[in-house]
JSON list of C-alpha atoms in Angstrom, two decimals:
[
{"chain": "A", "resi": 1, "resn": "MET", "atom": "CA", "xyz": [-6.88, 7.45, -22.68]},
{"chain": "A", "resi": 2, "resn": "ASP", "atom": "CA", "xyz": [-8.91, 5.38, -20.30]},
{"chain": "A", "resi": 3, "resn": "PHE", "atom": "CA", "xyz": [-7.76, 2.96, -17.64]},
{"chain": "A", "resi": 4, "resn": "VAL", "atom": "CA", "xyz": [-8.93, -0.04, -19.69]},
{"chain": "A", "resi": 5, "resn": "SER", "atom": "CA", "xyz": [-6.14, 0.81, -22.16]},
{"chain": "A", "resi": 6, "resn": "LEU", "atom": "CA", "xyz": [-3.66, 1.14, -19.29]},
{"chain": "A", "resi": 7, "resn": "GLU", "atom": "CA", "xyz": [-4.84, -2.18, -17.90]},
{"chain": "A", "resi": 8, "resn": "ASN", "atom": "CA", "xyz": [-4.26, -3.81, -21.30]},
{"chain": "A", "resi": 9, "resn": "MET", "atom": "CA", "xyz": [-0.77, -2.29, -21.49]},
{"chain": "A", "resi": 10, "resn": "ILE", "atom": "CA", "xyz": [0.05, -3.68, -18.04]},
{"chain": "A", "resi": 11, "resn": "LYS", "atom": "CA", "xyz": [-1.29, -7.13, -18.99]},
{"chain": "A", "resi": 12, "resn": "SER", "atom": "CA", "xyz": [0.77, -7.05, -22.17]},
{"chain": "A", "resi": 13, "resn": "TYR", "atom": "CA", "xyz": [3.90, -6.24, -20.17]},
{"chain": "A", "resi": 14, "resn": "GLY", "atom": "CA", "xyz": [3.24, -9.16, -17.82]},
{"chain": "A", "resi": 15, "resn": "GLU", "atom": "CA", "xyz": [2.70, -11.58, -20.70]},
{"chain": "A", "resi": 16, "resn": "ARG", "atom": "CA", "xyz": [5.86, -10.47, -22.53]},
{"chain": "A", "resi": 17, "resn": "ASN", "atom": "CA", "xyz": [7.95, -10.75, -19.37]},
{"chain": "A", "resi": 18, "resn": "ASN", "atom": "CA", "xyz": [6.37, -13.94, -17.98]},
{"chain": "A", "resi": 19, "resn": "ILE", "atom": "CA", "xyz": [5.22, -12.12, -14.85]},
{"chain": "A", "resi": 20, "resn": "VAL", "atom": "CA", "xyz": [1.89, -12.99, -13.25]},
{"chain": "A", "resi": 21, "resn": "LEU", "atom": "CA", "xyz": [0.12, -9.76, -12.39]},
{"chain": "A", "resi": 22, "resn": "SER", "atom": "CA", "xyz": [-3.14, -9.45, -10.53]},
{"chain": "A", "resi": 23, "resn": "ILE", "atom": "CA", "xyz": [-4.89, -6.30, -11.71]},
{"chain": "A", "resi": 24, "resn": "LYS", "atom": "CA", "xyz": [-8.01, -4.76, -10.21]},
{"chain": "A", "resi": 25, "resn": "THR", "atom": "CA", "xyz": [-9.66, -1.80, -11.94]},
{"chain": "A", "resi": 26, "resn": "PHE", "atom": "CA", "xyz": [-12.12, 0.52, -10.23]},
{"chain": "A", "resi": 27, "resn": "ASN", "atom": "CA", "xyz": [-14.62, 2.82, -11.95]},
{"chain": "A", "resi": 28, "resn": "SER", "atom": "CA", "xyz": [-14.38, 5.44, -9.21]},
{"chain": "A", "resi": 29, "resn": "ALA", "atom": "CA", "xyz": [-12.09, 6.58, -6.45]},
{"chain": "A", "resi": 30, "resn": "ILE", "atom": "CA", "xyz": [-14.86, 5.89, -3.93]},
{"chain": "A", "resi": 31, "resn": "MET", "atom": "CA", "xyz": [-14.99, 2.23, -4.98]},
{"chain": "A", "resi": 32, "resn": "LEU", "atom": "CA", "xyz": [-11.23, 1.92, -4.55]},
{"chain": "A", "resi": 33, "resn": "ALA", "atom": "CA", "xyz": [-11.34, 3.70, -1.18]},
{"chain": "A", "resi": 34, "resn": "GLU", "atom": "CA", "xyz": [-13.93, 1.18, 0.00]},
{"chain": "A", "resi": 35, "resn": "SER", "atom": "CA", "xyz": [-11.66, -1.68, -1.10]},
{"chain": "A", "resi": 36, "resn": "LEU", "atom": "CA", "xyz": [-8.45, -0.63, 0.66]},
{"chain": "A", "resi": 37, "resn": "LYS", "atom": "CA", "xyz": [-8.71, -3.66, 2.94]},
{"chain": "A", "resi": 38, "resn": "MET", "atom": "CA", "xyz": [-7.52, -5.68, -0.05]},
{"chain": "A", "resi": 39, "resn": "ASP", "atom": "CA", "xyz": [-3.78, -6.17, -0.36]},
{"chain": "A", "resi": 40, "resn": "PHE", "atom": "CA", "xyz": [-2.68, -3.70, -3.05]},
{"chain": "A", "resi": 41, "resn": "GLN", "atom": "CA", "xyz": [0.98, -2.97, -3.65]},
{"chain": "A", "resi": 42, "resn": "VAL", "atom": "CA", "xyz": [0.88, -0.65, -6.68]},
{"chain": "A", "resi": 43, "resn": "PHE", "atom": "CA", "xyz": [-1.63, 2.07, -7.49]},
{"chain": "A", "resi": 44, "resn": "PHE", "atom": "CA", "xyz": [-2.10, 3.88, -10.81]},
{"chain": "A", "resi": 45, "resn": "LEU", "atom": "CA", "xyz": [-4.30, 6.87, -9.98]},
{"chain": "A", "resi": 46, "resn": "ASP", "atom": "CA", "xyz": [-5.84, 9.48, -12.23]},
{"chain": "A", "resi": 47, "resn": "ILE", "atom": "CA", "xyz": [-5.75, 12.90, -10.59]},
{"chain": "A", "resi": 48, "resn": "GLU", "atom": "CA", "xyz": [-9.06, 14.18, -11.94]},
{"chain": "A", "resi": 49, "resn": "MET", "atom": "CA", "xyz": [-11.93, 11.98, -10.79]},
{"chain": "A", "resi": 50, "resn": "PRO", "atom": "CA", "xyz": [-15.44, 12.86, -9.65]},
{"chain": "A", "resi": 51, "resn": "LEU", "atom": "CA", "xyz": [-16.29, 13.10, -5.92]},
{"chain": "A", "resi": 52, "resn": "LEU", "atom": "CA", "xyz": [-12.80, 12.13, -4.70]},
{"chain": "A", "resi": 53, "resn": "ASP", "atom": "CA", "xyz": [-9.78, 13.21, -6.72]},
{"chain": "A", "resi": 54, "resn": "GLY", "atom": "CA", "xyz": [-6.60, 11.16, -7.07]},
{"chain": "A", "resi": 55, "resn": "VAL", "atom": "CA", "xyz": [-4.62, 13.31, -4.66]},
{"chain": "A", "resi": 56, "resn": "GLU", "atom": "CA", "xyz": [-7.16, 12.91, -1.85]},
{"chain": "A", "resi": 57, "resn": "LEU", "atom": "CA", "xyz": [-7.36, 9.20, -2.63]},
{"chain": "A", "resi": 58, "resn": "ALA", "atom": "CA", "xyz": [-3.56, 8.98, -2.39]},
{"chain": "A", "resi": 59, "resn": "ARG", "atom": "CA", "xyz": [-3.69, 10.71, 1.03]},
{"chain": "A", "resi": 60, "resn": "LEU", "atom": "CA", "xyz": [-6.27, 8.15, 2.15]},
{"chain": "A", "resi": 61, "resn": "ILE", "atom": "CA", "xyz": [-4.11, 5.29, 0.87]},
{"chain": "A", "resi": 62, "resn": "ARG", "atom": "CA", "xyz": [-1.08, 6.69, 2.72]},
{"chain": "A", "resi": 63, "resn": "LYS", "atom": "CA", "xyz": [-3.09, 6.81, 5.95]},
{"chain": "A", "resi": 64, "resn": "TYR", "atom": "CA", "xyz": [-3.33, 3.01, 5.88]},
{"chain": "A", "resi": 65, "resn": "ASP", "atom": "CA", "xyz": [-0.30, 2.05, 3.79]},
{"chain": "A", "resi": 66, "resn": "SER", "atom": "CA", "xyz": [2.86, 4.12, 3.84]},
{"chain": "A", "resi": 67, "resn": "ASP", "atom": "CA", "xyz": [4.96, 2.06, 1.43]},
{"chain": "A", "resi": 68, "resn": "SER", "atom": "CA", "xyz": [2.84, 1.06, -1.55]},
{"chain": "A", "resi": 69, "resn": "TYR", "atom": "CA", "xyz": [3.97, 2.24, -4.98]},
{"chain": "A", "resi": 70, "resn": "LEU", "atom": "CA", "xyz": [1.90, 5.19, -6.28]},
{"chain": "A", "resi": 71, "resn": "VAL", "atom": "CA", "xyz": [1.90, 6.41, -9.88]},
{"chain": "A", "resi": 72, "resn": "PHE", "atom": "CA", "xyz": [-0.27, 9.33, -10.96]},
{"chain": "A", "resi": 73, "resn": "VAL", "atom": "CA", "xyz": [-1.69, 9.27, -14.48]},
{"chain": "A", "resi": 74, "resn": "THR", "atom": "CA", "xyz": [-2.63, 12.76, -15.63]},
{"chain": "A", "resi": 75, "resn": "SER", "atom": "CA", "xyz": [-2.58, 15.37, -18.37]},
{"chain": "A", "resi": 76, "resn": "TYR", "atom": "CA", "xyz": [-1.83, 18.10, -15.85]},
{"chain": "A", "resi": 77, "resn": "MET", "atom": "CA", "xyz": [1.74, 18.42, -14.64]},
{"chain": "A", "resi": 78, "resn": "LYS", "atom": "CA", "xyz": [0.76, 21.30, -12.35]},
{"chain": "A", "resi": 79, "resn": "TYR", "atom": "CA", "xyz": [-0.17, 18.64, -9.77]},
{"chain": "A", "resi": 80, "resn": "MET", "atom": "CA", "xyz": [3.36, 17.22, -9.71]},
{"chain": "A", "resi": 81, "resn": "PRO", "atom": "CA", "xyz": [4.48, 19.02, -6.50]},
{"chain": "A", "resi": 82, "resn": "ILE", "atom": "CA", "xyz": [1.47, 17.55, -4.65]},
{"chain": "A", "resi": 83, "resn": "GLY", "atom": "CA", "xyz": [2.81, 14.08, -5.46]},
{"chain": "A", "resi": 84, "resn": "TYR", "atom": "CA", "xyz": [5.71, 14.70, -3.11]},
{"chain": "A", "resi": 85, "resn": "ASP", "atom": "CA", "xyz": [3.25, 15.11, -0.23]},
{"chain": "A", "resi": 86, "resn": "VAL", "atom": "CA", "xyz": [1.96, 11.57, -0.74]},
{"chain": "A", "resi": 87, "resn": "ASN", "atom": "CA", "xyz": [5.28, 10.01, -1.73]},
{"chain": "A", "resi": 88, "resn": "ALA", "atom": "CA", "xyz": [4.22, 9.26, -5.30]},
{"chain": "A", "resi": 89, "resn": "ALA", "atom": "CA", "xyz": [6.86, 7.32, -7.20]},
{"chain": "A", "resi": 90, "resn": "ASN", "atom": "CA", "xyz": [6.15, 8.88, -10.59]},
{"chain": "A", "resi": 91, "resn": "TYR", "atom": "CA", "xyz": [3.77, 10.57, -13.00]},
{"chain": "A", "resi": 92, "resn": "LEU", "atom": "CA", "xyz": [2.72, 9.16, -16.34]},
{"chain": "A", "resi": 93, "resn": "ARG", "atom": "CA", "xyz": [1.60, 11.94, -18.61]},
{"chain": "A", "resi": 94, "resn": "LYS", "atom": "CA", "xyz": [-1.32, 11.33, -20.96]},
{"chain": "A", "resi": 95, "resn": "PRO", "atom": "CA", "xyz": [-1.47, 10.20, -23.69]},
{"chain": "A", "resi": 96, "resn": "ILE", "atom": "CA", "xyz": [0.31, 7.10, -22.46]},
{"chain": "A", "resi": 97, "resn": "LYS", "atom": "CA", "xyz": [2.28, 4.88, -24.79]},
{"chain": "A", "resi": 98, "resn": "GLN", "atom": "CA", "xyz": [3.23, 1.25, -24.19]},
{"chain": "A", "resi": 99, "resn": "ALA", "atom": "CA", "xyz": [6.92, 2.22, -23.96]},
{"chain": "A", "resi": 100, "resn": "LYS", "atom": "CA", "xyz": [6.19, 4.57, -21.03]},
{"chain": "A", "resi": 101, "resn": "VAL", "atom": "CA", "xyz": [4.19, 1.88, -19.23]},
{"chain": "A", "resi": 102, "resn": "ASP", "atom": "CA", "xyz": [6.92, -0.71, -19.83]},
{"chain": "A", "resi": 103, "resn": "LYS", "atom": "CA", "xyz": [9.59, 1.62, -18.46]},
{"chain": "A", "resi": 104, "resn": "GLU", "atom": "CA", "xyz": [7.53, 2.32, -15.33]},
{"chain": "A", "resi": 105, "resn": "LEU", "atom": "CA", "xyz": [6.76, -1.36, -14.78]},
{"chain": "A", "resi": 106, "resn": "ASP", "atom": "CA", "xyz": [10.47, -2.19, -15.15]},
{"chain": "A", "resi": 107, "resn": "LYS", "atom": "CA", "xyz": [11.11, 0.28, -12.30]},
{"chain": "A", "resi": 108, "resn": "ILE", "atom": "CA", "xyz": [8.31, -1.25, -10.22]},
{"chain": "A", "resi": 109, "resn": "VAL", "atom": "CA", "xyz": [9.65, -4.80, -10.69]},
{"chain": "A", "resi": 110, "resn": "LYS", "atom": "CA", "xyz": [13.17, -3.68, -9.67]},
{"chain": "A", "resi": 111, "resn": "TRP", "atom": "CA", "xyz": [11.73, -1.81, -6.69]},
{"chain": "A", "resi": 112, "resn": "PHE", "atom": "CA", "xyz": [9.92, -4.95, -5.49]},
{"chain": "A", "resi": 113, "resn": "VAL", "atom": "CA", "xyz": [12.97, -7.14, -5.91]},
{"chain": "A", "resi": 114, "resn": "HIS", "atom": "CA", "xyz": [15.17, -4.75, -3.92]},
{"chain": "A", "resi": 115, "resn": "HIS", "atom": "CA", "xyz": [12.65, -3.44, -1.42]},
{"chain": "A", "resi": 116, "resn": "LYS", "atom": "CA", "xyz": [10.31, -6.34, -0.77]},
{"chain": "A", "resi": 117, "resn": "LYS", "atom": "CA", "xyz": [9.05, -5.74, 2.71]},
{"chain": "A", "resi": 118, "resn": "THR", "atom": "CA", "xyz": [7.15, -8.11, 4.90]},
{"chain": "A", "resi": 119, "resn": "TYR", "atom": "CA", "xyz": [4.06, -6.84, 6.62]},
{"chain": "A", "resi": 120, "resn": "ILE", "atom": "CA", "xyz": [0.94, -7.81, 8.51]},
{"chain": "A", "resi": 121, "resn": "THR", "atom": "CA", "xyz": [-2.51, -6.32, 8.13]},
{"chain": "A", "resi": 122, "resn": "VAL", "atom": "CA", "xyz": [-4.74, -5.38, 11.03]},
{"chain": "A", "resi": 123, "resn": "LYS", "atom": "CA", "xyz": [-8.16, -3.82, 11.42]},
{"chain": "A", "resi": 124, "resn": "ASN", "atom": "CA", "xyz": [-9.73, -1.41, 13.86]},
{"chain": "A", "resi": 125, "resn": "LEU", "atom": "CA", "xyz": [-12.58, 1.11, 13.79]},
{"chain": "A", "resi": 126, "resn": "GLU", "atom": "CA", "xyz": [-10.54, 3.42, 11.53]},
{"chain": "A", "resi": 127, "resn": "GLY", "atom": "CA", "xyz": [-10.05, 0.75, 8.86]},
{"chain": "A", "resi": 128, "resn": "PHE", "atom": "CA", "xyz": [-7.40, -1.68, 7.65]},
{"chain": "A", "resi": 129, "resn": "PHE", "atom": "CA", "xyz": [-3.70, -0.98, 8.19]},
{"chain": "A", "resi": 130, "resn": "LYS", "atom": "CA", "xyz": [-0.64, -2.49, 6.57]},
{"chain": "A", "resi": 131, "resn": "ILE", "atom": "CA", "xyz": [2.14, -2.65, 9.18]},
{"chain": "A", "resi": 132, "resn": "TYR", "atom": "CA", "xyz": [5.61, -3.30, 7.83]},
{"chain": "A", "resi": 133, "resn": "LEU", "atom": "CA", "xyz": [7.64, -5.52, 10.14]},
{"chain": "A", "resi": 134, "resn": "HIS", "atom": "CA", "xyz": [10.72, -3.33, 9.90]},
{"chain": "A", "resi": 135, "resn": "GLU", "atom": "CA", "xyz": [8.65, -0.50, 11.46]},
{"chain": "A", "resi": 136, "resn": "LEU", "atom": "CA", "xyz": [7.12, -2.63, 14.23]},
{"chain": "A", "resi": 137, "resn": "LYS", "atom": "CA", "xyz": [8.75, -2.04, 17.64]},
{"chain": "A", "resi": 138, "resn": "TYR", "atom": "CA", "xyz": [6.62, -4.14, 20.00]},
{"chain": "A", "resi": 139, "resn": "ILE", "atom": "CA", "xyz": [3.07, -5.28, 20.70]},
{"chain": "A", "resi": 140, "resn": "GLU", "atom": "CA", "xyz": [1.27, -5.24, 24.03]},
{"chain": "A", "resi": 141, "resn": "THR", "atom": "CA", "xyz": [-2.15, -6.08, 25.39]},
{"chain": "A", "resi": 142, "resn": "TYR", "atom": "CA", "xyz": [-4.14, -2.94, 26.10]},
{"chain": "A", "resi": 143, "resn": "ASP", "atom": "CA", "xyz": [-7.73, -2.64, 27.40]},
{"chain": "A", "resi": 144, "resn": "ARG", "atom": "CA", "xyz": [-8.81, -6.07, 26.11]},
{"chain": "A", "resi": 145, "resn": "ASN", "atom": "CA", "xyz": [-7.27, -5.26, 22.73]},
{"chain": "A", "resi": 146, "resn": "VAL", "atom": "CA", "xyz": [-3.77, -5.21, 21.36]},
{"chain": "A", "resi": 147, "resn": "LEU", "atom": "CA", "xyz": [-1.70, -2.05, 20.94]},
{"chain": "A", "resi": 148, "resn": "ILE", "atom": "CA", "xyz": [0.90, -2.19, 18.19]},
{"chain": "A", "resi": 149, "resn": "HIS", "atom": "CA", "xyz": [3.80, 0.23, 18.59]},
{"chain": "A", "resi": 150, "resn": "THR", "atom": "CA", "xyz": [5.46, 1.26, 15.32]},
{"chain": "A", "resi": 151, "resn": "GLU", "atom": "CA", "xyz": [7.98, 3.87, 14.27]},
{"chain": "A", "resi": 152, "resn": "LYS", "atom": "CA", "xyz": [5.10, 5.90, 12.83]},
{"chain": "A", "resi": 153, "resn": "GLY", "atom": "CA", "xyz": [2.78, 5.68, 15.82]},
{"chain": "A", "resi": 154, "resn": "ASN", "atom": "CA", "xyz": [0.54, 3.28, 17.69]},
{"chain": "A", "resi": 155, "resn": "ILE", "atom": "CA", "xyz": [-2.34, 1.27, 16.26]},
{"chain": "A", "resi": 156, "resn": "ILE", "atom": "CA", "xyz": [-5.04, -0.48, 18.24]},
{"chain": "A", "resi": 157, "resn": "CYS", "atom": "CA", "xyz": [-5.80, -3.91, 16.83]},
{"chain": "A", "resi": 158, "resn": "TYR", "atom": "CA", "xyz": [-8.63, -6.35, 17.46]},
{"chain": "A", "resi": 159, "resn": "LYS", "atom": "CA", "xyz": [-6.59, -9.49, 16.78]},
{"chain": "A", "resi": 160, "resn": "LYS", "atom": "CA", "xyz": [-5.69, -11.68, 19.71]},
{"chain": "A", "resi": 161, "resn": "MET", "atom": "CA", "xyz": [-2.12, -11.76, 20.95]},
{"chain": "A", "resi": 162, "resn": "GLN", "atom": "CA", "xyz": [-1.96, -15.46, 20.05]},
{"chain": "A", "resi": 163, "resn": "GLU", "atom": "CA", "xyz": [-2.92, -14.67, 16.42]},
{"chain": "A", "resi": 164, "resn": "LEU", "atom": "CA", "xyz": [-0.18, -12.06, 16.15]},
{"chain": "A", "resi": 165, "resn": "ASP", "atom": "CA", "xyz": [2.32, -14.40, 17.77]},
{"chain": "A", "resi": 166, "resn": "GLU", "atom": "CA", "xyz": [1.51, -17.00, 15.08]},
{"chain": "A", "resi": 167, "resn": "LEU", "atom": "CA", "xyz": [1.81, -14.41, 12.30]},
{"chain": "A", "resi": 168, "resn": "LEU", "atom": "CA", "xyz": [5.21, -13.27, 13.55]},
{"chain": "A", "resi": 169, "resn": "LYS", "atom": "CA", "xyz": [6.55, -16.68, 14.55]},
{"chain": "A", "resi": 170, "resn": "ASN", "atom": "CA", "xyz": [9.11, -17.03, 11.76]},
{"chain": "A", "resi": 171, "resn": "ASP", "atom": "CA", "xyz": [10.36, -13.47, 11.92]},
{"chain": "A", "resi": 172, "resn": "ALA", "atom": "CA", "xyz": [12.58, -11.65, 14.40]},
{"chain": "A", "resi": 173, "resn": "PHE", "atom": "CA", "xyz": [9.91, -11.36, 17.08]},
{"chain": "A", "resi": 174, "resn": "TYR", "atom": "CA", "xyz": [9.76, -12.93, 20.52]},
{"chain": "A", "resi": 175, "resn": "ARG", "atom": "CA", "xyz": [6.85, -13.28, 22.92]},
{"chain": "A", "resi": 176, "resn": "CYS", "atom": "CA", "xyz": [8.66, -12.53, 26.16]},
{"chain": "A", "resi": 177, "resn": "HIS", "atom": "CA", "xyz": [5.48, -12.37, 28.27]},
{"chain": "A", "resi": 178, "resn": "ASN", "atom": "CA", "xyz": [1.77, -13.16, 27.81]},
{"chain": "A", "resi": 179, "resn": "SER", "atom": "CA", "xyz": [1.20, -9.46, 27.24]},
{"chain": "A", "resi": 180, "resn": "TYR", "atom": "CA", "xyz": [4.21, -8.56, 25.04]},
{"chain": "A", "resi": 181, "resn": "ILE", "atom": "CA", "xyz": [5.78, -9.44, 21.72]},
{"chain": "A", "resi": 182, "resn": "VAL", "atom": "CA", "xyz": [9.04, -7.61, 20.99]},
{"chain": "A", "resi": 183, "resn": "ASN", "atom": "CA", "xyz": [11.02, -7.03, 17.83]},
{"chain": "A", "resi": 184, "resn": "LEU", "atom": "CA", "xyz": [14.46, -8.50, 18.45]}
]
């Protein structure tokens, strides 16, 4: 089974359930890795791919985005324990049938309804990062840049403090000083 068939199954699900889905298909893991600055929320990854396998790609995704929904598509269940390392939500075993895809997409829709999280995206020399607001502690100016303190560590950001203040204006954040924005 190829990913064009999976893409068609996903589109069919969206049409039958009146859900607008934006789907992006990549011919290689490298192409997807180079596109991680885009705002993806769900990943269907094959484990066996040339140059960069699905597991390594999942590790790369997790470096920049800790909460996206990952599903491995594979014929080899021996990789299942590795999925726990990257917080994969599930495995779809090949050959894939429409019923399996529908069941997984039902879970994904429920997950988004119950766990919709707000986030901001920032960039630095390491790449693009998705920072979930519930993990953001505070932001401070630091060496002509901005340092974002999160529950998972600190991230240097090249946005201006004013930009971040505007992004966070309607949420539970307060700019208590020119150099600080705090999570209330």
